């Protein structure tokens, strides 16, 4: 019957390496009639965590439970004792969409908690310029059921008149399209307009995607939003910057092209890498076929990065990411 439907949840945890972490988590799950079905772990040696240097234990636990027989809050409270004991931080996610971030505060020993979603999909705001391929790919994958994510809006610095087909498709899906004029305006002014549309993390979105958005967001904007922002760019960087990088790469006769999806930081295009894709090219490739191959790589890398984020598979340690992508 419906009450006995099996659902799946995950716990992504980081803490100073110690004995007994996995068994402690497994014990808590068992007490709530949840079955630990998979673990993937990694130890990052001698890195800064919680204000000091540690060997940091990182693990993703996958568990199954009977959907209508599990008290989410009760299990969360029980797992929180492990998080606190091991001075950890963790993200707990359930099939229903319930997702919570937990962290043992090293200085005050308090136990902060942030409820990300009570139910439903994560909400992903998208910023785009005139290159639509990454956005179109995300929309197609959402429609096909490959990506369980909601897209409340798309913001572009190109008017609806230039994107009539795209705007029509978005409207049919109930996704708002907002044009924000950038040309001829101070950056602070158009960023303010975007802020008013987006809201801080948790208001209308849980994270943002720059799907070939060809503008640079200021450090002030990044600090204001307070959440994750993921960018995609061609893998020709940093060798071929500026306008028309595909032409520069073709002229140089490159043999390998790629795409990189990464978290946005104040260091332009140098944030922690989530996913990369590569492909060989040769002298037989024209400028057009090289561009098409590169755009396919960009779409695929961005899709993977978004999937890792929504499936609770990626965490950061310093300038690196740990991605459990099995």
C-alpha atoms as a printed R data frame, in Angstrom:
    type eleno elety resid chain resno      x      y       z
1   ATOM     1    CA   UNK     A     1  0.000  0.000   0.000
2   ATOM     2    CA   UNK     A     2  0.929  3.654  -0.237
3   ATOM     3    CA   UNK     A     3  1.869  3.897   3.450
4   ATOM     4    CA   UNK     A     4  4.604  1.299   2.934
5   ATOM     5    CA   UNK     A     5  6.248  2.988  -0.081
6   ATOM     6    CA   UNK     A     6 10.030  2.936   0.292
7   ATOM     7    CA   UNK     A     7 11.750  6.298  -0.058
8   ATOM     8    CA   UNK     A     8 15.377  7.345   0.002
9   ATOM     9    CA   UNK     A     9 17.233 10.004   1.948
10  ATOM    10    CA   UNK     A    10 20.822 11.173   2.275
11  ATOM    11    CA   UNK     A    11 23.123 12.688   4.858
12  ATOM    12    CA   UNK     A    12 26.245 14.554   3.731
13  ATOM    13    CA   UNK     A    13 28.595 15.080   6.670
14  ATOM    14    CA   UNK     A    14 32.006 16.691   7.320
15  ATOM    15    CA   UNK     A    15 33.961 16.618  10.584
16  ATOM    16    CA   UNK     A    16 37.445 16.138  12.017
17  ATOM    17    CA   UNK     A    17 38.384 12.499  11.436
18  ATOM    18    CA   UNK     A    18 37.555 10.264  14.372
19  ATOM    19    CA   UNK     A    19 36.621  6.688  15.240
20  ATOM    20    CA   UNK     A    20 33.015  5.568  15.342
21  ATOM    21    CA   UNK     A    21 31.329  8.093  13.035
22  ATOM    22    CA   UNK     A    22 29.847  5.636  10.544
23  ATOM    23    CA   UNK     A    23 28.634  3.244  13.236
24  ATOM    24    CA   UNK     A    24 27.047  6.131  15.162
25  ATOM    25    CA   UNK     A    25 25.100  7.241  12.081
26  ATOM    26    CA   UNK     A    26 24.078  3.671  11.225
27  ATOM    27    CA   UNK     A    27 22.864  3.146  14.792
28  ATOM    28    CA   UNK     A    28 20.684  6.285  14.690
29  ATOM    29    CA   UNK     A    29 19.175  5.256  11.370
30  ATOM    30    CA   UNK     A    30 18.428  1.752  12.638
31  ATOM    31    CA   UNK     A    31 16.598  3.156  15.663
32  ATOM    32    CA   UNK     A    32 14.235  4.881  13.237
33  ATOM    33    CA   UNK     A    33 13.685  1.756  11.117
34  ATOM    34    CA   UNK     A    34 15.799  3.228   8.318
35  ATOM    35    CA   UNK     A    35 18.167  1.008   6.386
36  ATOM    36    CA   UNK     A    36 21.647  2.287   5.486
37  ATOM    37    CA   UNK     A    37 22.074  1.208   1.854
38  ATOM    38    CA   UNK     A    38 25.281  2.973   0.759
39  ATOM    39    CA   UNK     A    39 28.154  5.057   2.060
40  ATOM    40    CA   UNK     A    40 30.860  6.892   0.170
41  ATOM    41    CA   UNK     A    41 33.641  8.461   2.191
42  ATOM    42    CA   UNK     A    42 36.857 10.413   1.871
43  ATOM    43    CA   UNK     A    43 39.460 11.786   4.274
44  ATOM    44    CA   UNK     A    44 41.005 15.123   3.301
45  ATOM    45    CA   UNK     A    45 44.386 15.385   4.996
46  ATOM    46    CA   UNK     A    46 45.617 18.352   7.006
47  ATOM    47    CA   UNK     A    47 43.146 21.056   6.006
48  ATOM    48    CA   UNK     A    48 41.588 23.947   7.884
49  ATOM    49    CA   UNK     A    49 38.194 23.107   9.341
50  ATOM    50    CA   UNK     A    50 36.451 24.858  12.196
51  ATOM    51    CA   UNK     A    51 39.357 27.250  12.712
52  ATOM    52    CA   UNK     A    52 42.070 24.595  13.074
53  ATOM    53    CA   UNK     A    53 43.990 22.076  10.977
54  ATOM    54    CA   UNK     A    54 42.508 18.569  10.856
55  ATOM    55    CA   UNK     A    55 42.274 15.440   8.811
56  ATOM    56    CA   UNK     A    56 38.675 15.968   7.696
57  ATOM    57    CA   UNK     A    57 36.303 13.033   7.315
58  ATOM    58    CA   UNK     A    58 33.672 13.506   4.606
59  ATOM    59    CA   UNK     A    59 30.913 10.973   4.021
60  ATOM    60    CA   UNK     A    60 27.633 10.662   2.151
61  ATOM    61    CA   UNK     A    61 25.180  8.202   3.674
62  ATOM    62    CA   UNK     A    62 22.204  6.925   1.682
63  ATOM    63    CA   UNK     A    63 19.328  5.322   3.563
64  ATOM    64    CA   UNK     A    64 15.878  3.924   2.828
65  ATOM    65    CA   UNK     A    65 12.738  4.275   4.906
66  ATOM    66    CA   UNK     A    66  8.981  3.780   4.685
67  ATOM    67    CA   UNK     A    67  7.832  7.186   3.556
68  ATOM    68    CA   UNK     A    68  4.752  7.658   5.723
69  ATOM    69    CA   UNK     A    69  6.177  5.913   8.776
70  ATOM    70    CA   UNK     A    70  9.202  8.107   9.472
71  ATOM    71    CA   UNK     A    71  9.171 11.191  11.695
72  ATOM    72    CA   UNK     A    72 11.631 13.456   9.873
73  ATOM    73    CA   UNK     A    73 12.111 15.786  12.811
74  ATOM    74    CA   UNK     A    74 12.703 12.939  15.261
75  ATOM    75    CA   UNK     A    75 15.408 11.399  13.048
76  ATOM    76    CA   UNK     A    76 16.939 14.824  12.485
77  ATOM    77    CA   UNK     A    77 17.086 15.447  16.241
78  ATOM    78    CA   UNK     A    78 18.739 12.065  16.788
79  ATOM    79    CA   UNK     A    79 21.302 12.611  14.028
80  ATOM    80    CA   UNK     A    80 21.993 16.075  15.432
81  ATOM    81    CA   UNK     A    81 23.491 14.460  18.530
82  ATOM    82    CA   UNK     A    82 26.095 12.811  16.289
83  ATOM    83    CA   UNK     A    83 26.763 16.063  14.463
84  ATOM    84    CA   UNK     A    84 27.300 17.816  17.772
85  ATOM    85    CA   UNK     A    85 29.408 15.024  19.291
86  ATOM    86    CA   UNK     A    86 31.841 14.963  16.364
87  ATOM    87    CA   UNK     A    87 31.930 18.754  15.816
88  ATOM    88    CA   UNK     A    88 30.515 18.235  12.347
89  ATOM    89    CA   UNK     A    89 28.359 20.001   9.846
90  ATOM    90    CA   UNK     A    90 25.863 18.130   7.736
91  ATOM    91    CA   UNK     A    91 23.029 18.363   5.235
92  ATOM    92    CA   UNK     A    92 20.124 15.965   5.681
93  ATOM    93    CA   UNK     A    93 17.719 15.473   2.762
94  ATOM    94    CA   UNK     A    94 14.600 13.355   2.362
95  ATOM    95    CA   UNK     A    95 12.655 12.168  -0.682
96  ATOM    96    CA   UNK     A    96  9.779 14.497   0.236
97  ATOM    97    CA   UNK     A    97 12.073 17.489  -0.234
98  ATOM    98    CA   UNK     A    98 12.568 18.132   3.485
99  ATOM    99    CA   UNK     A    99 16.150 19.387   3.760
100 ATOM   100    CA   UNK     A   100 18.006 20.819   6.712
101 ATOM   101    CA   UNK     A   101 21.564 22.039   7.291
102 ATOM   102    CA   UNK     A   102 23.107 21.392  10.700
103 ATOM   103    CA   UNK     A   103 26.382 22.622  12.167
104 ATOM   104    CA   UNK     A   104 28.135 22.321  15.510
105 ATOM   105    CA   UNK     A   105 29.519 25.799  16.242
106 ATOM   106    CA   UNK     A   106 33.113 25.415  17.371
107 ATOM   107    CA   UNK     A   107 33.369 28.643  19.346
108 ATOM   108    CA   UNK     A   108 30.099 28.724  21.277
109 ATOM   109    CA   UNK     A   109 29.299 24.989  21.151
110 ATOM   110    CA   UNK     A   110 25.790 25.955  20.145
111 ATOM   111    CA   UNK     A   111 23.971 23.957  17.511
112 ATOM   112    CA   UNK     A   112 22.800 26.086  14.578
113 ATOM   113    CA   UNK     A   113 20.162 24.705  12.238
114 ATOM   114    CA   UNK     A   114 18.783 26.026   8.961
115 ATOM   115    CA   UNK     A   115 15.680 24.527   7.410
116 ATOM   116    CA   UNK     A   116 16.317 24.732   3.673
117 ATOM   117    CA   UNK     A   117 13.025 23.236   2.472
118 ATOM   118    CA   UNK     A   118 10.089 21.742   4.355
119 ATOM   119    CA   UNK     A   119  8.917 19.919   1.225
120 ATOM   120    CA   UNK     A   120  9.176 20.059  -2.528
121 ATOM   121    CA   UNK     A   121 12.046 20.559  -4.942
122 ATOM   122    CA   UNK     A   122 14.906 22.971  -4.473
123 ATOM   123    CA   UNK     A   123 14.324 26.289  -6.275
124 ATOM   124    CA   UNK     A   124 16.912 27.365  -8.837
125 ATOM   125    CA   UNK     A   125 17.007 30.895 -10.222
126 ATOM   126    CA   UNK     A   126 18.717 31.212 -13.605
127 ATOM   127    CA   UNK     A   127 20.602 34.166 -15.106
128 ATOM   128    CA   UNK     A   128 21.353 34.054 -18.825
129 ATOM   129    CA   UNK     A   129 22.620 36.265 -21.638
130 ATOM   130    CA   UNK     A   130 22.275 35.623 -25.380
131 ATOM   131    CA   UNK     A   131 23.656 32.054 -25.377
132 ATOM   132    CA   UNK     A   132 20.634 29.867 -24.588
133 ATOM   133    CA   UNK     A   133 22.014 26.331 -24.956
134 ATOM   134    CA   UNK     A   134 22.686 25.660 -21.264
135 ATOM   135    CA   UNK     A   135 19.313 27.029 -20.172
136 ATOM   136    CA   UNK     A   136 17.453 25.093 -22.871
137 ATOM   137    CA   UNK     A   137 19.218 21.885 -21.807
138 ATOM   138    CA   UNK     A   138 18.265 22.418 -18.146
139 ATOM   139    CA   UNK     A   139 14.646 23.087 -19.089
140 ATOM   140    CA   UNK     A   140 14.485 19.975 -21.295
141 ATOM   141    CA   UNK     A   141 15.945 17.814 -18.533
142 ATOM   142    CA   UNK     A   142 13.513 19.273 -16.018
143 ATOM   143    CA   UNK     A   143 10.577 18.538 -18.331
144 ATOM   144    CA   UNK     A   144 11.778 14.967 -18.933
145 ATOM   145    CA   UNK     A   145 12.072 14.316 -15.195
146 ATOM   146    CA   UNK     A   146 15.886 14.067 -15.156
147 ATOM   147    CA   UNK     A   147 16.186 17.080 -12.854
148 ATOM   148    CA   UNK     A   148 13.912 17.389  -9.827
149 ATOM   149    CA   UNK     A   149 14.205 21.144  -9.473
150 ATOM   150    CA   UNK     A   150 11.877 24.135  -9.672
151 ATOM   151    CA   UNK     A   151 12.792 27.192 -11.757
152 ATOM   152    CA   UNK     A   152 10.799 30.211 -10.505
153 ATOM   153    CA   UNK     A   153 12.326 32.658 -12.988
154 ATOM   154    CA   UNK     A   154 14.921 33.414 -15.634
155 ATOM   155    CA   UNK     A   155 16.671 36.789 -15.631
156 ATOM   156    CA   UNK     A   156 18.386 38.051 -18.774
157 ATOM   157    CA   UNK     A   157 20.189 41.159 -19.933
158 ATOM   158    CA   UNK     A   158 18.639 40.560 -23.371
159 ATOM   159    CA   UNK     A   159 15.076 41.667 -24.102
160 ATOM   160    CA   UNK     A   160 12.116 39.395 -24.764
161 ATOM   161    CA   UNK     A   161 12.115 40.520 -28.411
162 ATOM   162    CA   UNK     A   162 15.492 38.822 -28.908
163 ATOM   163    CA   UNK     A   163 14.362 35.597 -27.210
164 ATOM   164    CA   UNK     A   164 10.743 35.196 -28.353
165 ATOM   165    CA   UNK     A   165 10.851 31.408 -28.767
166 ATOM   166    CA   UNK     A   166 12.551 30.888 -25.411
167 ATOM   167    CA   UNK     A   167 10.176 33.251 -23.611
168 ATOM   168    CA   UNK     A   168  7.172 31.433 -25.072
169 ATOM   169    CA   UNK     A   169  8.506 28.077 -23.853
170 ATOM   170    CA   UNK     A   170  9.185 29.466 -20.388
171 ATOM   171    CA   UNK     A   171  5.705 30.972 -20.154
172 ATOM   172    CA   UNK     A   172  4.146 27.631 -21.078
173 ATOM   173    CA   UNK     A   173  6.039 26.093 -18.135
174 ATOM   174    CA   UNK     A   174  5.039 28.848 -15.749
175 ATOM   175    CA   UNK     A   175  8.567 30.236 -15.524
176 ATOM   176    CA   UNK     A   176  8.783 34.032 -15.373
177 ATOM   177    CA   UNK     A   177 11.195 35.830 -17.740
178 ATOM   178    CA   UNK     A   178 12.618 39.110 -16.472
179 ATOM   179    CA   UNK     A   179 14.589 41.461 -18.704
180 ATOM   180    CA   UNK     A   180 17.034 43.653 -16.795
181 ATOM   181    CA   UNK     A   181 18.642 46.355 -18.913
182 ATOM   182    CA   UNK     A   182 22.415 46.425 -18.325
183 ATOM   183    CA   UNK     A   183 23.660 48.575 -21.182
184 ATOM   184    CA   UNK     A   184 24.122 52.225 -20.303
185 ATOM   185    CA   UNK     A   185 23.441 51.709 -16.596
186 ATOM   186    CA   UNK     A   186 25.832 51.651 -13.631
187 ATOM   187    CA   UNK     A   187 26.520 48.151 -12.337
188 ATOM   188    CA   UNK     A   188 25.161 49.006  -8.891
189 ATOM   189    CA   UNK     A   189 21.851 49.978 -10.478
190 ATOM   190    CA   UNK     A   190 21.204 46.824 -12.491
191 ATOM   191    CA   UNK     A   191 22.498 44.614  -9.674
192 ATOM   192    CA   UNK     A   192 19.988 46.278  -7.364
193 ATOM   193    CA   UNK     A   193 17.198 45.446  -9.825
194 ATOM   194    CA   UNK     A   194 18.328 41.823  -9.925
195 ATOM   195    CA   UNK     A   195 18.419 41.716  -6.127
196 ATOM   196    CA   UNK     A   196 14.815 42.915  -5.979
197 ATOM   197    CA   UNK     A   197 13.773 40.127  -8.366
198 ATOM   198    CA   UNK     A   198 15.838 37.374  -6.756
199 ATOM   199    CA   UNK     A   199 15.637 38.045  -3.013
200 ATOM   200    CA   UNK     A   200 18.159 36.528  -0.638
201 ATOM   201    CA   UNK     A   201 18.698 32.778  -0.488
202 ATOM   202    CA   UNK     A   202 15.616 31.080   0.928
203 ATOM   203    CA   UNK     A   203 13.135 33.742  -0.177
204 ATOM   204    CA   UNK     A   204 12.335 32.675  -3.747
205 ATOM   205    CA   UNK     A   205 15.400 30.532  -4.547
206 ATOM   206    CA   UNK     A   206 17.731 28.067  -2.839
207 ATOM   207    CA   UNK     A   207 20.621 28.588  -5.273
208 ATOM   208    CA   UNK     A   208 21.399 30.464  -8.489
209 ATOM   209    CA   UNK     A   209 22.780 29.318 -11.832
210 ATOM   210    CA   UNK     A   210 24.702 31.510 -14.269
211 ATOM   211    CA   UNK     A   211 23.842 29.693 -17.507
212 ATOM   212    CA   UNK     A   212 26.295 31.529 -19.777
213 ATOM   213    CA   UNK     A   213 25.434 34.837 -18.140
214 ATOM   214    CA   UNK     A   214 28.119 37.080 -19.563
215 ATOM   215    CA   UNK     A   215 28.292 39.603 -16.753
216 ATOM   216    CA   UNK     A   216 30.349 39.692 -13.564
217 ATOM   217    CA   UNK     A   217 28.441 39.840 -10.282
218 ATOM   218    CA   UNK     A   218 30.137 41.970  -7.627
219 ATOM   219    CA   UNK     A   219 31.492 40.682  -4.340
220 ATOM   220    CA   UNK     A   220 28.801 42.733  -2.670
221 ATOM   221    CA   UNK     A   221 26.103 40.808  -4.548
222 ATOM   222    CA   UNK     A   222 27.660 37.443  -3.634
223 ATOM   223    CA   UNK     A   223 27.806 38.365   0.065
224 ATOM   224    CA   UNK     A   224 24.263 39.756  -0.064
225 ATOM   225    CA   UNK     A   225 22.737 36.617  -1.610
226 ATOM   226    CA   UNK     A   226 24.341 34.364   1.047
227 ATOM   227    CA   UNK     A   227 23.789 31.181  -0.963
228 ATOM   228    CA   UNK     A   228 25.467 29.047  -3.598
229 ATOM   229    CA   UNK     A   229 25.848 30.403  -7.116
230 ATOM   230    CA   UNK     A   230 27.074 28.045  -9.839
231 ATOM   231    CA   UNK     A   231 28.669 29.228 -13.080
232 ATOM   232    CA   UNK     A   232 29.523 27.448 -16.334
233 ATOM   233    CA   UNK     A   233 32.233 28.489 -18.744
234 ATOM   234    CA   UNK     A   234 34.075 26.973 -21.636
235 ATOM   235    CA   UNK     A   235 37.182 25.009 -20.759
236 ATOM   236    CA   UNK     A   236 39.323 27.206 -22.981
237 ATOM   237    CA   UNK     A   237 39.938 29.532 -20.037
238 ATOM   238    CA   UNK     A   238 42.311 30.938 -18.995
239 ATOM   239    CA   UNK     A   239 44.091 30.624 -22.345
240 ATOM   240    CA   UNK     A   240 41.466 32.370 -24.456
241 ATOM   241    CA   UNK     A   241 39.688 35.159 -22.648
242 ATOM   242    CA   UNK     A   242 37.560 37.964 -23.945
243 ATOM   243    CA   UNK     A   243 35.357 38.015 -27.013
244 ATOM   244    CA   UNK     A   244 35.013 35.047 -29.345
245 ATOM   245    CA   UNK     A   245 37.176 32.522 -27.462
246 ATOM   246    CA   UNK     A   246 36.194 29.739 -29.883
247 ATOM   247    CA   UNK     A   247 37.767 31.651 -32.766
248 ATOM   248    CA   UNK     A   248 40.912 32.250 -30.705
249 ATOM   249    CA   UNK     A   249 41.132 28.538 -29.862
250 ATOM   250    CA   UNK     A   250 40.494 27.474 -33.460
251 ATOM   251    CA   UNK     A   251 43.148 29.876 -34.722
252 ATOM   252    CA   UNK     A   252 45.593 28.389 -32.198
253 ATOM   253    CA   UNK     A   253 44.814 24.846 -33.372
254 ATOM   254    CA   UNK     A   254 43.916 23.432 -29.961
255 ATOM   255    CA   UNK     A   255 43.411 19.659 -29.721
256 ATOM   256    CA   UNK     A   256 41.409 19.534 -26.502
257 ATOM   257    CA   UNK     A   257 38.366 21.563 -25.489
258 ATOM   258    CA   UNK     A   258 36.223 21.419 -22.380
259 ATOM   259    CA   UNK     A   259 33.801 23.037 -19.968
260 ATOM   260    CA   UNK     A   260 33.946 23.800 -16.261
261 ATOM   261    CA   UNK     A   261 31.092 24.212 -13.772
262 ATOM   262    CA   UNK     A   262 32.164 25.860 -10.543
263 ATOM   263    CA   UNK     A   263 30.956 27.797  -7.534
264 ATOM   264    CA   UNK     A   264 31.108 31.550  -7.974
265 ATOM   265    CA   UNK     A   265 33.532 33.437  -5.745
266 ATOM   266    CA   UNK     A   266 35.057 36.892  -5.880
267 ATOM   267    CA   UNK     A   267 37.977 35.372  -7.805
268 ATOM   268    CA   UNK     A   268 36.661 35.473 -11.361
269 ATOM   269    CA   UNK     A   269 36.204 31.978 -12.864
270 ATOM   270    CA   UNK     A   270 38.383 30.462 -10.139
271 ATOM   271    CA   UNK     A   271 35.807 29.169  -7.642
272 ATOM   272    CA   UNK     A   272 35.785 25.530  -6.452
273 ATOM   273    CA   UNK     A   273 35.197 23.207  -9.411
274 ATOM   274    CA   UNK     A   274 32.137 20.942  -9.315
275 ATOM   275    CA   UNK     A   275 32.323 19.266 -12.729
276 ATOM   276    CA   UNK     A   276 34.377 19.315 -15.911
277 ATOM   277    CA   UNK     A   277 33.916 17.767 -19.355
278 ATOM   278    CA   UNK     A   278 36.492 17.423 -22.141
279 ATOM   279    CA   UNK     A   279 36.545 16.373 -25.807
280 ATOM   280    CA   UNK     A   280 39.177 16.072 -28.489
281 ATOM   281    CA   UNK     A   281 39.136 18.237 -31.596
282 ATOM   282    CA   UNK     A   282 41.373 18.203 -34.644
283 ATOM   283    CA   UNK     A   283 42.358 20.136 -37.736
284 ATOM   284    CA   UNK     A   284 39.248 18.686 -39.391
285 ATOM   285    CA   UNK     A   285 36.979 20.651 -37.055
286 ATOM   286    CA   UNK     A   286 35.630 23.890 -38.384
287 ATOM   287    CA   UNK     A   287 34.966 26.868 -36.143
288 ATOM   288    CA   UNK     A   288 31.281 25.888 -36.174
289 ATOM   289    CA   UNK     A   289 31.801 22.218 -35.187
290 ATOM   290    CA   UNK     A   290 34.217 23.298 -32.437
291 ATOM   291    CA   UNK     A   291 31.614 25.694 -31.057
292 ATOM   292    CA   UNK     A   292 28.871 23.046 -31.199
293 ATOM   293    CA   UNK     A   293 31.073 20.510 -29.385
294 ATOM   294    CA   UNK     A   294 32.010 23.081 -26.757
295 ATOM   295    CA   UNK     A   295 28.395 24.080 -26.157
296 ATOM   296    CA   UNK     A   296 27.421 20.426 -25.695
297 ATOM   297    CA   UNK     A   297 30.172 20.054 -23.114
298 ATOM   298    CA   UNK     A   298 28.993 23.191 -21.304
299 ATOM   299    CA   UNK     A   299 25.403 21.919 -21.171
300 ATOM   300    CA   UNK     A   300 26.465 18.484 -19.925
301 ATOM   301    CA   UNK     A   301 28.828 19.833 -17.252
302 ATOM   302    CA   UNK     A   302 26.246 22.291 -15.958
303 ATOM   303    CA   UNK     A   303 23.551 19.607 -15.845
304 ATOM   304    CA   UNK     A   304 25.836 17.334 -13.820
305 ATOM   305    CA   UNK     A   305 26.742 20.153 -11.425
306 ATOM   306    CA   UNK     A   306 23.080 21.027 -10.849
307 ATOM   307    CA   UNK     A   307 22.239 17.362 -10.274
308 ATOM   308    CA   UNK     A   308 25.039 16.993  -7.725
309 ATOM   309    CA   UNK     A   309 23.783 20.046  -5.841
310 ATOM   310    CA   UNK     A   310 20.138 18.988  -5.710
311 ATOM   311    CA   UNK     A   311 21.010 15.372  -4.855
312 ATOM   312    CA   UNK     A   312 23.147 16.412  -1.866
313 ATOM   313    CA   UNK     A   313 26.379 15.112  -3.389
314 ATOM   314    CA   UNK     A   314 28.808 18.036  -3.145
315 ATOM   315    CA   UNK     A   315 30.558 19.814  -0.302
316 ATOM   316    CA   UNK     A   316 33.457 22.228  -0.057
317 ATOM   317    CA   UNK     A   317 36.677 22.075   1.912
318 ATOM   318    CA   UNK     A   318 38.794 25.175   1.407
319 ATOM   319    CA   UNK     A   319 39.119 25.831  -2.299
320 ATOM   320    CA   UNK     A   320 38.236 22.273  -3.297
321 ATOM   321    CA   UNK     A   321 35.019 20.358  -3.675
322 ATOM   322    CA   UNK     A   322 34.328 16.773  -2.669
323 ATOM   323    CA   UNK     A   323 31.764 15.335  -5.108
324 ATOM   324    CA   UNK     A   324 30.225 11.923  -4.472
325 ATOM   325    CA   UNK     A   325 29.039 11.372  -8.025
326 ATOM   326    CA   UNK     A   326 28.422  7.635  -8.127
